[in-house]
Coordinates of C-alpha atoms in Angstrom, one line a residue:
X1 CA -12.6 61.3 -122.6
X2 CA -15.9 60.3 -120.9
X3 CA -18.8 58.4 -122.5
X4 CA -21.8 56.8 -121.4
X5 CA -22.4 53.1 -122.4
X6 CA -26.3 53.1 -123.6
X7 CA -27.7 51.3 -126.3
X8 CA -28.2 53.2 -129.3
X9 CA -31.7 54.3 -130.6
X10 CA -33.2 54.4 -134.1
X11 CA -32.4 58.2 -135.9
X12 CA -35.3 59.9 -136.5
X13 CA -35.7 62.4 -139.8
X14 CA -38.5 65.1 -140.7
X15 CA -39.7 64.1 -144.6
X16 CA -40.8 66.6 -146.6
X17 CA -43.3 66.4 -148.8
X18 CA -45.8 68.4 -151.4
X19 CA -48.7 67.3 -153.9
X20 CA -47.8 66.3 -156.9
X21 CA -49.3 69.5 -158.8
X22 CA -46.7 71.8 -156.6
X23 CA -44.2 73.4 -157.7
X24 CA -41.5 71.3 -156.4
X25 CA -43.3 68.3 -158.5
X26 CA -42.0 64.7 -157.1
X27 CA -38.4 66.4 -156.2
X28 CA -38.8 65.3 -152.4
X29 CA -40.0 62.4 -153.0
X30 CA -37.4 61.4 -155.2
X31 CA -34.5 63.4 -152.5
X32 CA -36.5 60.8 -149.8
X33 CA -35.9 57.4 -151.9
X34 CA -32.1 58.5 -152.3
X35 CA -31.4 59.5 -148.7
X36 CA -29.8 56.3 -147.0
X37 CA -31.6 56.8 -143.5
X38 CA -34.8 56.7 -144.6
X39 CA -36.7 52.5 -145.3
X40 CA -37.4 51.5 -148.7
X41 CA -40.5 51.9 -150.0
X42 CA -41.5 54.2 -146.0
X43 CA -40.1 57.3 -147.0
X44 CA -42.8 59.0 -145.3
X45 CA -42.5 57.4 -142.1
X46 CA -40.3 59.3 -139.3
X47 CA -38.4 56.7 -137.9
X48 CA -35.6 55.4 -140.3
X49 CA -33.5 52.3 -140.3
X50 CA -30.0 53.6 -138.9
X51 CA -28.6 53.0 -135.8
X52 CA -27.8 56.5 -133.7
X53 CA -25.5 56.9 -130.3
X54 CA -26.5 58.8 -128.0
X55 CA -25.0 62.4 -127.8
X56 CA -25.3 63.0 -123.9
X57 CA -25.3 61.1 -120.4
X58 CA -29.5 61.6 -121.2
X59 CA -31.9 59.9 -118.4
X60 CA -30.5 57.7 -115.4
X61 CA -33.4 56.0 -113.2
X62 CA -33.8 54.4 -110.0
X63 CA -32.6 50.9 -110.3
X64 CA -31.0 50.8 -113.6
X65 CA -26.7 50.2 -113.9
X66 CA -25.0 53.2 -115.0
X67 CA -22.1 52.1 -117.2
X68 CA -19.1 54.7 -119.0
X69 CA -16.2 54.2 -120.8
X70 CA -12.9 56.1 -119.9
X71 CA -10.4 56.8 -121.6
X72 CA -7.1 58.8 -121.0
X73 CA -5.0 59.7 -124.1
X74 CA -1.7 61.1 -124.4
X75 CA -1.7 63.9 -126.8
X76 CA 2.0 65.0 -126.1
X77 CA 5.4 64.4 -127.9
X78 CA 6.6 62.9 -124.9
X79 CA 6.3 59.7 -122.9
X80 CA 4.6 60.1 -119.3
X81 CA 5.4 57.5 -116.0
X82 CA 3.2 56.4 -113.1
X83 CA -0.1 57.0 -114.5
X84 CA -3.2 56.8 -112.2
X85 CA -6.4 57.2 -113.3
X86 CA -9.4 57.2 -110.3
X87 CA -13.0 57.4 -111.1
X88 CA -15.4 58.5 -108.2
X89 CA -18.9 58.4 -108.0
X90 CA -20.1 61.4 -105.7
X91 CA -23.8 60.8 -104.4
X92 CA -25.0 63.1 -101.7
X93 CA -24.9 60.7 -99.2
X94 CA -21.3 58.9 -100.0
X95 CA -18.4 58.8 -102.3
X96 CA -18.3 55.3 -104.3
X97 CA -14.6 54.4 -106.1
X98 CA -15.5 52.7 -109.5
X99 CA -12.2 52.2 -110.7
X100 CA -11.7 48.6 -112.0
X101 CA -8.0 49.4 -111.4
X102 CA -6.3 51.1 -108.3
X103 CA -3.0 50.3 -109.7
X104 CA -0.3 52.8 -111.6
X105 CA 0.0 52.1 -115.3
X106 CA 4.1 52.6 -115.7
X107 CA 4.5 54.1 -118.7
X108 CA 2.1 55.9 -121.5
X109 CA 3.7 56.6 -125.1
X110 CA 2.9 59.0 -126.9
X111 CA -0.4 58.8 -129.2
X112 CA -1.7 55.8 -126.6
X113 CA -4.4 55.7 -123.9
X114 CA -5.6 54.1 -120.9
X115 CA -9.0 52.9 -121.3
X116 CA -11.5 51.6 -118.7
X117 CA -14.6 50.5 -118.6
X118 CA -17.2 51.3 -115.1
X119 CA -20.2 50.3 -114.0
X120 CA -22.6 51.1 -110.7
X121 CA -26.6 50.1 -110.4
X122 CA -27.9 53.5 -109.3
X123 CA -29.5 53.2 -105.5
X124 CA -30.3 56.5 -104.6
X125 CA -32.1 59.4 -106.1
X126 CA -30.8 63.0 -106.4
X127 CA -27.5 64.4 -108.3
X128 CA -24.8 62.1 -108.7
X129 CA -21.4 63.5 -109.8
X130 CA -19.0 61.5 -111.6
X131 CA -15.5 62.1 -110.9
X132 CA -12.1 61.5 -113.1
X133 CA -8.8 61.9 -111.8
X134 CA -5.7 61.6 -113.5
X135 CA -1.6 61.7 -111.9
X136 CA 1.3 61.4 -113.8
X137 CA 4.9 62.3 -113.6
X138 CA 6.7 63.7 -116.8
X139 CA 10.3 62.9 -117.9
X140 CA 11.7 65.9 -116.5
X141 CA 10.4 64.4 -112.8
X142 CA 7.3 66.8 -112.7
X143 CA 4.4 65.3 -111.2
X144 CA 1.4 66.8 -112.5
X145 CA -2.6 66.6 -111.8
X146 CA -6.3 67.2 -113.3
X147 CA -9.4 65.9 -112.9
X148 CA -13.3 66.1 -114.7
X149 CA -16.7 66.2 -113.8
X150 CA -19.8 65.1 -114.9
X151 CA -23.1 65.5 -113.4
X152 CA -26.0 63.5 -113.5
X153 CA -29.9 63.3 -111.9
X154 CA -31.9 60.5 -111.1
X155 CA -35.0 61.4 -109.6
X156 CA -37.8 59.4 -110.2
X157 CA -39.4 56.4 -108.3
X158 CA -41.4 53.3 -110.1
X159 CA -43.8 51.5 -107.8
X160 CA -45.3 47.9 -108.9
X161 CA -48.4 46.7 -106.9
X162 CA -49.3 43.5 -107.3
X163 CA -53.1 42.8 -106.4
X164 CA -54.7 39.1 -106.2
X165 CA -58.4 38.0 -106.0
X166 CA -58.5 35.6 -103.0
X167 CA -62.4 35.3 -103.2
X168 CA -63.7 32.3 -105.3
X169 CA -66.0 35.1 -107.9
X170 CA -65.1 37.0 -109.5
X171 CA -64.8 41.0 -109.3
X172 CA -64.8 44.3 -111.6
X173 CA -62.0 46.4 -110.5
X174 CA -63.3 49.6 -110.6
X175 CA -60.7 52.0 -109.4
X176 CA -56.9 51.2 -108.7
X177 CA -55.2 54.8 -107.7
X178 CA -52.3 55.4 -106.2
X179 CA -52.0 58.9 -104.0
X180 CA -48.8 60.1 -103.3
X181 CA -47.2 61.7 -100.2
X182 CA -46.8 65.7 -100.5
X183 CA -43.3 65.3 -101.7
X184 CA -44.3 63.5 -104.6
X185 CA -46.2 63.6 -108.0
X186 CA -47.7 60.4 -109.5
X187 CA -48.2 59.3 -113.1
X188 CA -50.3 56.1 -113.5
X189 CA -48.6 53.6 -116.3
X190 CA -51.5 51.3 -116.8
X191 CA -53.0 53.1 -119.8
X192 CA -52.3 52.8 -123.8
X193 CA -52.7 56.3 -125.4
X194 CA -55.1 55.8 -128.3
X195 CA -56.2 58.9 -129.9
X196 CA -57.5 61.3 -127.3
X197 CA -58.5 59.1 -124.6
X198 CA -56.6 56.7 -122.7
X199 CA -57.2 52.3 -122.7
X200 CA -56.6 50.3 -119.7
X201 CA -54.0 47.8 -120.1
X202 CA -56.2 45.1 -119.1
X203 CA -58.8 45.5 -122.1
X204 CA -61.9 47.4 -121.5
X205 CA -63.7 45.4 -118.7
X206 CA -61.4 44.9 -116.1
X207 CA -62.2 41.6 -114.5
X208 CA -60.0 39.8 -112.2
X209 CA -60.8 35.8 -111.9
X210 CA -60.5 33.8 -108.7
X211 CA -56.8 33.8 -107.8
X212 CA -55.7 35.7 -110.4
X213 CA -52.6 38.3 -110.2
X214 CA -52.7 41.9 -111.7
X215 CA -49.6 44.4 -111.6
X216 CA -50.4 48.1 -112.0
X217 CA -47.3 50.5 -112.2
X218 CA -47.0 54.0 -111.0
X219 CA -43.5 56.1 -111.6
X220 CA -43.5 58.7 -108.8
X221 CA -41.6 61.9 -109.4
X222 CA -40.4 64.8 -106.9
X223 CA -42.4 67.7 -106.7
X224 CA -40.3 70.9 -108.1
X225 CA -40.0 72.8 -104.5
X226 CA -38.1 69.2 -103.3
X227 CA -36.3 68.3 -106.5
X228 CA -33.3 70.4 -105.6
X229 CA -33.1 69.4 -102.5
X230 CA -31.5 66.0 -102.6
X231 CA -30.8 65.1 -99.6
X232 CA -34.2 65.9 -98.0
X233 CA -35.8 63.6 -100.7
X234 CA -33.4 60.8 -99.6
X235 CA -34.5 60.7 -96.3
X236 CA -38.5 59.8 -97.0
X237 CA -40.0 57.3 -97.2
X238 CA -42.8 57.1 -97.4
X239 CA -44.2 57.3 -101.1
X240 CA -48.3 57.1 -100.4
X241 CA -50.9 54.7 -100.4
X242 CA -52.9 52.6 -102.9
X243 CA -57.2 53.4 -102.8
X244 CA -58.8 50.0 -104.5
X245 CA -62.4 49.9 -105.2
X246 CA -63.8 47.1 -106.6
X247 CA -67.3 45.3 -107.3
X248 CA -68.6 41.6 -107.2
X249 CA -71.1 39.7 -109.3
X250 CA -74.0 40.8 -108.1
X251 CA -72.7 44.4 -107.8
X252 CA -71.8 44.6 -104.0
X253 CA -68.9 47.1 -103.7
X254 CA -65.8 46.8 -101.8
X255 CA -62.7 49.4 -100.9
X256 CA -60.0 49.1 -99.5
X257 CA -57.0 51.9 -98.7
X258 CA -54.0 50.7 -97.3
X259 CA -51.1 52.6 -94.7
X260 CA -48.9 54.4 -95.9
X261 CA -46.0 52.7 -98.4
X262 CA -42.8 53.2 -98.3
X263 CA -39.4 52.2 -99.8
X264 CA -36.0 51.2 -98.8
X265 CA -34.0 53.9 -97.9
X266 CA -31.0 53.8 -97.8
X267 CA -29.0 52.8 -94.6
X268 CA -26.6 55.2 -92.9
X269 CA -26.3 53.0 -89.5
X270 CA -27.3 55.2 -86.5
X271 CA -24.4 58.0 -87.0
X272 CA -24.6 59.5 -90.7
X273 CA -21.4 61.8 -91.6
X274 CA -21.6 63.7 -94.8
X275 CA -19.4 66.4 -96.2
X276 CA -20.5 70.3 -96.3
X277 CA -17.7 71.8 -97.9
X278 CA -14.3 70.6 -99.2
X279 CA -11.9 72.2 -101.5
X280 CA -10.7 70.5 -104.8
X281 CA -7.1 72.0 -104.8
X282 CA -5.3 72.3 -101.6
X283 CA -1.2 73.1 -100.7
X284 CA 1.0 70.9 -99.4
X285 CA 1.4 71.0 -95.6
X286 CA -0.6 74.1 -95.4
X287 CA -4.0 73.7 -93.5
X288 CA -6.9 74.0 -95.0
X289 CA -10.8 73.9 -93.8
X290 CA -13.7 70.9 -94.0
X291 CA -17.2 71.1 -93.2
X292 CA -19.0 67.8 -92.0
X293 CA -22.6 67.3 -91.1
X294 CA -23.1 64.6 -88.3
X295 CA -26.7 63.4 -88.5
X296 CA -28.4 61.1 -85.6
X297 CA -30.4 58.6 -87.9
X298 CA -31.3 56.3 -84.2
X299 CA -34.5 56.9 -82.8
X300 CA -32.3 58.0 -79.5
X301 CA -30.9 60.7 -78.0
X302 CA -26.9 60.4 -78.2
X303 CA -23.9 62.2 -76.9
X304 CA -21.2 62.4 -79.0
X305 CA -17.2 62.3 -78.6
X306 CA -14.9 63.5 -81.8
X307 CA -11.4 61.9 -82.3
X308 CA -9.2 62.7 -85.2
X309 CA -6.9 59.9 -86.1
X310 CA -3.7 61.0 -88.1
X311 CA -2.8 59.2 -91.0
X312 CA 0.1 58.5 -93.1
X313 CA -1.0 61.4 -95.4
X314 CA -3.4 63.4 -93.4
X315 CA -3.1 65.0 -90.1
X316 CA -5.5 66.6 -88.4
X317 CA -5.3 70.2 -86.5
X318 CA -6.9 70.7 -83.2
X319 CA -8.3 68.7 -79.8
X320 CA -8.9 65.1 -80.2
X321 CA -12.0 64.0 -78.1
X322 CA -13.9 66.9 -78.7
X323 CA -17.1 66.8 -76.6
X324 CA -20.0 67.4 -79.2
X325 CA -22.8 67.2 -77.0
X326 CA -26.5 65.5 -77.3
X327 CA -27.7 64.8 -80.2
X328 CA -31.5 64.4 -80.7
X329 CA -33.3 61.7 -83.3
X330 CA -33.2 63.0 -86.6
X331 CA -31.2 66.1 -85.6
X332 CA -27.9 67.5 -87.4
X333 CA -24.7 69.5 -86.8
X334 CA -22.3 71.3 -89.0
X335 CA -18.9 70.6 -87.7
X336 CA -15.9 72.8 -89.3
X337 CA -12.6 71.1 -89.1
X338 CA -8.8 71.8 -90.3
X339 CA -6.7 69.3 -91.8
X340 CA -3.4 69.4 -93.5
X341 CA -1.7 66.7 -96.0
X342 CA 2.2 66.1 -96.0
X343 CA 1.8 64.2 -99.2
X344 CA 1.1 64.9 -102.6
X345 CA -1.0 64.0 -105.2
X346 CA -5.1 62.5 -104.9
X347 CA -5.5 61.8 -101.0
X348 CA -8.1 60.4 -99.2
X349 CA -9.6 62.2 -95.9
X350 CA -9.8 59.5 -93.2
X351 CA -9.3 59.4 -89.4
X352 CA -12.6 60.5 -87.6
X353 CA -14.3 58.8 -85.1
X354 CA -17.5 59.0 -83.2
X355 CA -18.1 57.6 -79.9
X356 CA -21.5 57.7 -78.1
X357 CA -21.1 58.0 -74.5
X358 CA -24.6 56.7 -73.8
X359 CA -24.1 53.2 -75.4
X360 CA -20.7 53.2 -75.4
X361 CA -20.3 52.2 -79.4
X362 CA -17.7 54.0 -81.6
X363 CA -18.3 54.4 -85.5
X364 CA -15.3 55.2 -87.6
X365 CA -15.3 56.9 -90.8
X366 CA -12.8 56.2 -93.5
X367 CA -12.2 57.2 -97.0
X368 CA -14.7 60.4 -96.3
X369 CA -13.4 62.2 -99.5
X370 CA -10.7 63.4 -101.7
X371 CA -8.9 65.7 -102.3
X372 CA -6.1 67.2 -104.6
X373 CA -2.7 68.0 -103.0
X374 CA -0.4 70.5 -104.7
X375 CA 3.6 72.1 -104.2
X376 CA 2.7 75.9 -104.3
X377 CA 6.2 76.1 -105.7
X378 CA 5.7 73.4 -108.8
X379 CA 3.3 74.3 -112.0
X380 CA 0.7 71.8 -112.5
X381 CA -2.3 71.3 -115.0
X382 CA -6.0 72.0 -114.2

């Protein structure tokens, strides 16, 4: 069992009601004043007094700390051994391991459970996938396998300006805009909706005293033809740029539009290697096939050298010191590789390593994914 840590919200009801020369008379009005979710003496009103979990993973954003409970039960008649239980968080970029725990629980009795608690403050936008594995060995020596997943999106970007009055008068800020880059759409936060018209959060004449500070927000949000495409909106940043117009006292008018903004993006070093395509269920010692995508994040040309490093689990099929070739800034390759483990169970893909021969620098990559080892010959679980 999986479930989001959130804080619960207030539960909301629809009240029904009629005049009192209606048929129904004062009947829901009198249902209203009985019904236990509704405030004493605000029937009427919407929101009620009870507190209400939430019912799904709902909205993750940029910056906040994404934090689930896990819990693994035993629902057989018999008592299971070397229990591991692995939670992954899969981002399009990297695969995170958020397991408090790494070690195997012994022993799970019947009717008990395993429970852990994760947490992980979201850095990147795009899908994340959470991932739950789960190995055990039975009494009769079977060693047996299964694992969930559970997607979430976080796609949206909130951008604080902070804009000061250095002058010693003061001015009317007449226009504080922010417009986006062509990947992005932009909703403005410094209004209060009050009936059809919109109020500025900093009262109706919006004057900014010598040295004073104002914060306007702006949440940013992908435009629908890049929203799918994760790993494209990853790479920009650049967000837009702020237009400021403003007056002084005696009505003189001033603007200013600044470069381009941008935000941290994430840093991959100058060699970025991502997986394509992997299986989730492969035999043991039977090879199976990988799809990495080497990405030159430098602002130089490089020329690359593959080596495949066996480990004690997986070895790798093929040449070592493969010459890729050269690899411009920004450019990509799709690299299909085959790989076989000799151990079962949840094993981690490790062993590459890039060397450019311009610079003479080698990058190794460890811990590039998982996968789920299986005997052909042995039932197992899904």
């Amino acid at each position: 069992t999986v479930m989001r840590l959130t804080k619960p919200t207030l539960f909301t009801n629809m009240p029904v009601t009629c005049e009192d020369r209606d048929l129904p008379g004062d009947l829901f009005g009198r249902l209203m004043k009985e019904d236990p979710s509704t405030i004493k003496g605000a029937e009427a009103l919407m929101l009620g007094e009870m507190l209400t979990l939430p019912q799904n993973f709902g909205n993750i954003f940029l910056g906040e700390t994404f934090s689930s409970y896990i819990s693994v039960h035993n629902d057989s008649t018999q008592e299971v051994k070397d229990i591991l239980v692995k939670a992954d968080l899969q981002t399009s970029s990297q695969r995170l391991n958020l397991s408090a725990s790494n070690n195997t629980v012994t022993e799970l009795k019947p009717e008990s459970c395993i429970d852990d608690v994760i947490h992980h403050e979201v850095k990147e936008i795009g899908t994340h996938i959470l991932v739950c594995a789960v190995s055990y060995t039975t009494q009769a020596g079977e060693k047996l396998y299964f694992r969930k997943f559970f997607k979430f999106q976080t796609d949206e970007v909130f951008l604080e300006a902070q804009i000061q009055n250095i002058t010693t008068s003061p001015m009317f800020m007449e226009k504080v805009s922010l417009e986006p880059s062509m990947m992005y759409n932009v909703t403005e936060l410094n209004t209060v909706e009050t009936g059809d018209e919109g109020t500025s959060t900093f009262g109706k004449m919006s004057y900014l005293q010598p040295m004073d500070t104002r914060q306007y927000l702006y949440c940013l949000k992908p435009k629908s033809e890049f929203a799918e495409k994760a790993g494209v909106i990853k790479g920009v940043t650049v967000i837009g740029k702020l237009d400021i117009v403003w007056k002084t006292n005696l009505g003189e008018k001033g603007r200013l539009q600044t470069s381009q903004l941008q935000r941290m993006a994430p840093g991959y070093g100058d060699v970025r290697l991502s997986l394509e395509m992997i299986p989730d269920t492969v035999n043991l010692e039977e090879p199976f096939d990988i799809t990495c995508k080497i990405t030159n994040c430098s602002e130089r040309t490089m020329d690359l050298v593959l080596e495949m490093c066996n480990t004690r689990s997986i070895h790798w099929c093929g040449v070592s010191g493969r010459q890729l070739g050269k690899v411009s800034p920004s450019a990509s390759l799709s690299l299909p590789l085959k790989l076989l483990s000799s151990v079962q169970g949840l094993q981690s893909i490790s062993g590459l390593r890039l060397t450019d021969t311009f610079l003479k620098r080698t990058y190794e990559y460890d811990d590039i994914a998982q996968v789920c080892v299986v005997c052909p010959y042995m039932s197992r679980e899904s």
